[in-house]
Amino acid sequence: MPRRKSVNLIRDVGVDPVYGSELIQKFINVIMERGKKSCARAIVYEALDHVSQKVGGDRQKVVALFEKAFEQVVPYIEVRPRRVGGSVYQVPGEVRQQRGRSLGLRWLKSAAAERTDKTMGLRIARELLDAAEGRGGAVKKKIDVHKMAESNRAFSHYAW
């Protein structure tokens, strides 16, 4: 008898203690390596302190800028490989909200890591400020993914 497919459990990560934002808590979890959450928190809060000095605002402005930068990075469409008759086609398809969110956070982290600033907190801060203005490595990654989907639009009939 076939077994029922498992249902993905979406875990509640809570909110971060300083800003009260679930998105910032997710970002802290993405930054975290080897279970060192206090280190990840220090890095993210350092970055948000740099951002607050730049925008000269309170916590709400910093959270708003973080969310704006994040929205600039989240992809809406991507390509997936699909094997049809011995050939592999890159078929464009919509990105589920949860996947888009995790891709955006990962892209922010990797784009910040590629920067040449002194500390990771400073790199993240500069990447967030750039992403809020629609530039930077993470936004470029999103644009590249969207261009790839657009150029492979001819294979969209293979999506089923």
XYZ file of N, CA and C in Angstrom:
480
model
N 0.838 -1.182 0.000
C 0.000 0.000 0.000
C 0.892 1.258 0.000
N 0.661 2.206 -0.931
C 1.510 3.397 -1.005
C 1.333 4.284 0.232
N 2.460 4.828 0.656
C 2.421 5.698 1.826
C 2.042 7.115 1.425
N 1.380 7.784 2.321
C 0.970 9.157 2.071
C 2.196 10.072 2.115
N 2.235 11.021 1.198
C 3.343 11.954 1.133
C 3.357 12.819 2.397
N 4.543 13.080 2.926
C 4.626 13.859 4.156
C 4.284 15.322 3.888
N 3.690 15.941 4.867
C 3.332 17.346 4.773
C 4.467 18.149 5.397
N 4.931 19.171 4.666
C 6.031 19.977 5.181
C 5.564 20.801 6.367
N 6.294 20.711 7.445
C 5.976 21.445 8.641
C 6.702 22.789 8.600
N 5.959 23.866 8.723
C 6.555 25.189 8.745
C 6.755 25.571 10.206
N 8.018 25.690 10.613
C 8.323 25.966 12.005
C 8.219 27.454 12.303
N 7.757 27.753 13.493
C 7.664 29.130 13.941
C 9.019 29.535 14.520
N 9.680 30.496 13.892
C 11.000 30.901 14.371
C 10.905 32.008 15.415
N 9.750 32.572 15.607
C 9.587 33.651 16.570
C 10.087 34.968 16.008
N 10.243 35.938 16.891
C 10.724 37.259 16.482
C 12.038 37.540 17.199
N 12.842 38.427 16.608
C 14.117 38.711 17.251
C 13.892 39.643 18.444
N 14.741 39.542 19.469
C 14.483 40.261 20.715
C 14.621 41.781 20.632
N 15.400 42.306 19.694
C 15.635 43.751 19.651
C 14.613 44.466 18.780
N 14.385 43.963 17.562
C 13.528 44.665 16.608
C 12.113 44.102 16.539
N 11.891 42.917 17.079
C 10.558 42.322 17.057
C 10.094 41.935 15.662
N 11.025 41.552 14.804
C 10.710 41.218 13.418
C 11.011 39.746 13.152
N 10.058 39.059 12.565
C 10.267 37.653 12.219
C 11.276 37.526 11.077
N 11.256 38.482 10.143
C 12.168 38.442 9.000
C 13.625 38.592 9.458
N 13.863 39.472 10.405
C 15.226 39.648 10.915
C 15.665 38.386 11.651
N 14.750 37.747 12.372
C 15.082 36.488 13.055
C 15.458 35.409 12.029
N 14.723 35.335 10.919
C 15.060 34.379 9.854
C 16.456 34.673 9.302
N 16.747 35.968 9.119
C 18.047 36.355 8.579
C 19.163 35.977 9.546
N 18.921 36.143 10.844
C 19.903 35.722 11.842
C 20.159 34.222 11.709
N 19.100 33.449 11.517
C 19.248 32.001 11.359
C 20.027 31.650 10.093
N 19.863 32.446 9.028
C 20.599 32.193 7.789
C 22.079 32.525 7.977
N 22.367 33.593 8.700
C 23.753 34.011 8.948
C 24.469 33.013 9.864
N 23.719 32.394 10.769
C 24.307 31.505 11.769
C 25.035 30.323 11.124
N 26.228 30.049 11.643
C 26.998 28.883 11.222
C 27.409 28.086 12.451
N 27.363 26.769 12.340
C 27.756 25.848 13.398
C 26.999 26.080 14.701
N 25.762 26.543 14.621
C 24.921 26.695 15.805
C 25.251 27.886 16.674
N 26.079 28.797 16.202
C 26.494 29.946 17.018
C 25.550 31.121 16.780
N 24.393 31.058 17.414
C 23.377 32.076 17.199
C 23.764 33.411 17.810
N 24.428 33.413 18.952
C 24.803 34.690 19.569
C 25.794 35.444 18.684
N 26.662 34.723 18.012
C 27.609 35.333 17.076
C 26.861 35.906 15.871
N 25.890 35.149 15.362
C 25.093 35.610 14.224
C 24.281 36.847 14.602
N 23.710 36.835 15.817
C 22.961 38.004 16.285
C 23.863 39.235 16.344
N 25.076 39.062 16.861
C 26.011 40.187 16.955
C 26.313 40.757 15.572
N 26.497 39.886 14.590
C 26.801 40.331 13.219
C 25.625 41.108 12.635
N 24.421 40.544 12.752
C 23.245 41.190 12.157
C 22.938 42.508 12.865
N 23.053 42.535 14.199
C 22.771 43.773 14.921
C 23.827 44.839 14.646
N 25.060 44.420 14.418
C 26.098 45.375 14.005
C 25.728 45.992 12.657
N 25.269 45.145 11.738
C 24.863 45.637 10.418
C 23.688 46.604 10.537
N 22.706 46.263 11.356
C 21.534 47.127 11.502
C 21.885 48.426 12.225
N 22.887 48.397 13.107
C 23.368 49.635 13.736
C 23.994 50.552 12.695
N 24.802 49.979 11.789
C 25.391 50.772 10.703
C 24.296 51.366 9.820
N 23.267 50.577 9.543
C 22.157 51.064 8.715
C 21.433 52.203 9.420
N 21.207 52.069 10.734
C 20.491 53.124 11.465
C 21.313 54.412 11.513
N 22.649 54.296 11.542
C 23.488 55.497 11.484
C 23.386 56.170 10.127
N 23.281 55.363 9.072
C 23.177 55.923 7.715
C 21.842 56.623 7.487
N 20.746 55.954 7.879
C 19.421 56.530 7.631
C 19.014 57.484 8.751
N 19.722 57.420 9.875
C 19.454 58.330 10.976
C 18.047 58.203 11.526
N 17.614 56.979 11.723
C 16.252 56.789 12.185
C 16.146 55.839 13.356
N 14.922 55.635 13.770
C 14.658 54.724 14.878
C 14.552 53.299 14.358
N 14.134 52.398 15.223
C 14.080 50.977 14.863
C 13.071 50.695 13.757
N 11.963 51.410 13.742
C 10.949 51.176 12.710
C 11.491 51.499 11.327
N 12.296 52.567 11.221
C 12.882 52.915 9.926
C 13.872 51.849 9.466
N 14.627 51.325 10.430
C 15.621 50.298 10.096
C 14.923 49.035 9.612
N 13.860 48.625 10.309
C 13.106 47.431 9.898
C 12.464 47.666 8.537
N 11.933 48.881 8.314
C 11.312 49.204 7.021
C 12.346 49.131 5.895
N 13.559 49.643 6.138
C 14.601 49.588 5.119
C 15.033 48.149 4.868
N 15.133 47.350 5.935
C 15.488 45.936 5.780
C 14.443 45.225 4.921
N 13.160 45.473 5.206
C 12.090 44.825 4.440
C 12.068 45.303 2.998
N 12.359 46.594 2.772
C 12.408 47.118 1.402
C 13.551 46.465 0.623
N 14.715 46.355 1.269
C 15.865 45.707 0.628
C 15.545 44.253 0.322
N 14.880 43.595 1.256
C 14.524 42.192 1.078
C 13.557 42.023 -0.088
N 12.561 42.913 -0.200
C 11.586 42.838 -1.301
C 12.262 43.015 -2.660
N 13.335 43.806 -2.695
C 14.057 44.019 -3.952
C 14.805 42.758 -4.395
N 15.051 41.839 -3.447
C 15.886 40.674 -3.721
C 15.072 39.415 -4.008
N 13.833 39.335 -3.514
C 13.030 38.110 -3.635
C 12.649 37.864 -5.098
N 12.964 36.684 -5.638
C 12.596 36.381 -7.024
C 11.134 35.945 -7.127
N 10.522 36.222 -8.263
C 9.137 35.820 -8.481
C 9.022 34.682 -9.477
N 10.062 34.514 -10.284
C 10.043 33.469 -11.310
C 11.456 32.906 -11.422
N 11.564 31.610 -11.676
C 12.867 30.966 -11.826
C 12.749 29.834 -12.834
N 13.889 29.286 -13.231
C 13.884 28.146 -14.156
C 14.196 26.875 -13.394
N 13.577 25.795 -13.857
C 13.840 24.474 -13.293
C 14.144 23.532 -14.448
N 15.116 22.658 -14.276
C 15.417 21.706 -15.355
C 14.309 20.660 -15.487
N 13.931 20.384 -16.726
C 12.866 19.402 -16.993
C 13.335 18.488 -18.111
N 13.343 17.193 -17.877
C 13.813 16.245 -18.883
C 12.639 15.807 -19.749
N 12.753 16.074 -21.052
C 11.701 15.703 -21.995
C 12.368 15.032 -23.189
N 12.110 13.738 -23.346
C 12.595 13.008 -24.516
C 14.090 13.051 -24.714
N 14.858 12.887 -23.673
C 16.307 12.854 -23.805
C 16.977 14.206 -23.725
N 16.223 15.290 -23.790
C 16.786 16.633 -23.673
C 16.364 17.248 -22.345
N 17.198 18.103 -21.835
C 16.869 18.805 -20.597
C 16.588 20.254 -20.949
N 15.380 20.713 -20.636
C 14.974 22.088 -20.897
C 14.918 22.858 -19.593
N 15.284 24.134 -19.665
C 15.145 25.021 -18.513
C 13.757 25.644 -18.603
N 12.837 25.162 -17.767
C 11.443 25.578 -17.843
C 11.170 26.639 -16.771
N 10.695 27.818 -17.182
C 10.391 28.849 -16.185
C 9.117 28.523 -15.412
N 9.110 28.925 -14.161
C 7.933 28.718 -13.326
C 7.933 29.695 -12.165
N 6.764 29.883 -11.581
C 6.667 30.797 -10.449
C 7.368 30.213 -9.233
N 7.869 31.094 -8.382
C 8.531 30.695 -7.147
C 7.510 30.784 -6.018
N 7.409 29.704 -5.231
C 6.528 29.759 -4.069
C 7.055 30.805 -3.090
N 6.164 31.379 -2.307
C 6.534 32.474 -1.418
C 7.630 32.064 -0.431
N 7.501 30.884 0.141
C 8.482 30.434 1.129
C 9.863 30.230 0.491
N 9.893 29.657 -0.714
C 11.170 29.456 -1.403
C 11.786 30.793 -1.805
N 10.967 31.704 -2.295
C 11.465 33.025 -2.674
C 12.087 33.746 -1.487
N 11.446 33.588 -0.341
C 11.934 34.215 0.883
C 13.302 33.642 1.271
N 13.418 32.321 1.241
C 14.696 31.715 1.630
C 15.788 32.023 0.607
N 15.438 32.050 -0.686
C 16.429 32.409 -1.706
C 16.921 33.834 -1.490
N 16.001 34.753 -1.223
C 16.371 36.146 -1.005
C 17.329 36.315 0.159
N 17.050 35.633 1.258
C 17.930 35.733 2.429
C 19.301 35.137 2.146
N 19.323 33.995 1.442
C 20.605 33.375 1.101
C 21.421 34.258 0.161
N 20.738 34.873 -0.812
C 21.434 35.742 -1.759
C 21.995 36.975 -1.064
N 21.255 37.525 -0.096
C 21.776 38.664 0.666
C 23.055 38.270 1.402
N 23.039 37.090 2.010
C 24.211 36.626 2.759
C 25.403 36.416 1.832
N 25.188 35.724 0.721
C 26.319 35.415 -0.163
C 26.858 36.670 -0.851
N 25.970 37.606 -1.211
C 26.433 38.847 -1.834
C 27.228 39.678 -0.834
N 26.797 39.681 0.423
C 27.537 40.409 1.452
C 28.894 39.754 1.704
N 28.941 38.435 1.690
C 30.192 37.717 1.951
C 31.226 37.991 0.858
N 30.775 38.284 -0.355
C 31.697 38.549 -1.463
C 32.265 39.962 -1.439
N 31.694 40.837 -0.606
C 32.188 42.213 -0.528
C 33.552 42.254 0.161
N 34.211 43.418 0.082
C 35.573 43.518 0.608
C 35.669 44.396 1.850
N 34.555 44.691 2.515
C 34.616 45.509 3.725
C 35.281 44.736 4.861
N 35.554 45.442 5.955
C 36.355 44.854 7.019
C 35.633 43.746 7.784
N 34.421 44.014 8.274
C 33.690 43.019 9.051
C 32.443 42.569 8.307
N 31.931 41.414 8.684
C 30.723 40.893 8.039
C 29.535 41.817 8.329
N 29.480 42.397 9.500
C 28.395 43.327 9.820
C 28.381 44.515 8.878
N 29.551 45.050 8.592
C 29.658 46.186 7.669
C 29.295 45.768 6.249
N 29.714 44.564 5.866
C 29.374 44.063 4.522
C 27.869 43.924 4.359
N 27.207 43.348 5.375
C 25.748 43.172 5.317
C 25.064 44.529 5.262
N 25.548 45.485 6.065
C 24.952 46.820 6.080
C 25.027 47.468 4.700
N 26.197 47.394 4.077
C 26.353 48.001 2.740
C 25.484 47.286 1.709
N 25.393 45.966 1.818
C 24.559 45.198 0.880
C 23.092 45.557 1.057
N 22.645 45.721 2.303
C 21.251 46.108 2.560
C 20.952 47.495 1.993
N 21.873 48.439 2.209
C 21.662 49.789 1.680
C 21.630 49.782 0.154
N 22.512 48.992 -0.461
C 22.510 48.887 -1.922
C 21.231 48.224 -2.421
N 20.813 47.148 -1.757
C 19.617 46.425 -2.193
C 18.369 47.296 -2.066
N 18.315 48.132 -1.047
C 17.156 49.018 -0.885
C 17.063 50.011 -2.042
N 18.205 50.339 -2.643
C 18.223 51.259 -3.778
C 18.176 50.526 -5.117
N 18.058 49.188 -5.083
C 17.921 48.427 -6.331
C 19.227 48.095 -7.012
N 20.320 48.088 -6.266
C 21.599 47.675 -6.834
C 22.279 46.735 -5.856
N 23.460 46.267 -6.190
C 24.171 45.337 -5.312
C 24.138 43.924 -5.862
N 24.913 43.059 -5.253
C 25.068 41.695 -5.746
C 23.814 40.853 -5.663
N 23.044 41.007 -4.579
C 21.839 40.195 -4.414
C 20.769 40.589 -5.431
N 20.633 41.882 -5.696
C 19.653 42.338 -6.688
C 20.087 41.894 -8.080
N 21.393 41.926 -8.345
C 21.905 41.461 -9.634
C 21.584 39.979 -9.840
N 21.700 39.187 -8.768
C 21.376 37.760 -8.846
C 19.903 37.566 -9.209
N 19.022 38.349 -8.585
C 17.594 38.258 -8.890
C 17.342 38.627 -10.350
N 17.969 39.689 -10.818
C 17.781 40.129 -12.204
C 18.275 39.055 -13.166
N 19.407 38.419 -12.842
C 19.930 37.345 -13.691
C 18.957 36.168 -13.762
N 18.371 35.808 -12.617
C 17.409 34.700 -12.584
C 16.184 35.043 -13.417
N 15.705 36.281 -13.306
C 14.535 36.695 -14.084
C 14.847 36.738 -15.586
N 16.065 37.184 -15.949
C 16.459 37.208 -17.358
C 16.522 35.787 -17.924
N 17.047 34.859 -17.115
C 17.126 33.461 -17.540
C 15.729 32.905 -17.794
N 14.797 33.224 -16.907
C 13.419 32.756 -17.078
C 12.790 33.378 -18.318
N 13.074 34.647 -18.537
C 12.510 35.332 -19.709
C 13.065 34.752 -21.004
N 14.356 34.443 -21.030
C 14.950 33.921 -22.250
C 14.509 32.482 -22.535
N 14.074 31.752 -21.513
C 13.591 30.385 -21.704
C 12.077 30.290 -21.714
N 11.427 31.414 -21.983
C 9.966 31.444 -21.983
C 9.369 30.520 -23.045
N 10.139 30.246 -24.094
C 9.651 29.376 -25.162
C 9.383 27.954 -24.671
N 10.021 27.554 -23.573
C 9.838 26.209 -23.047
C 8.790 26.136 -21.946
N 8.043 27.217 -21.770
C 7.075 27.233 -20.663
C 5.950 26.223 -20.859
N 5.740 25.755 -22.099
C 4.680 24.770 -22.308
C 5.058 23.401 -21.753
N 6.338 23.216 -21.346
C 6.750 21.957 -20.742
C 6.452 21.905 -19.246
N 5.994 23.020 -18.684
C 5.658 23.038 -17.245
C 4.326 22.370 -17.040
N 4.351 21.237 -16.342
C 3.084 20.576 -16.004
C 3.144 19.996 -14.636
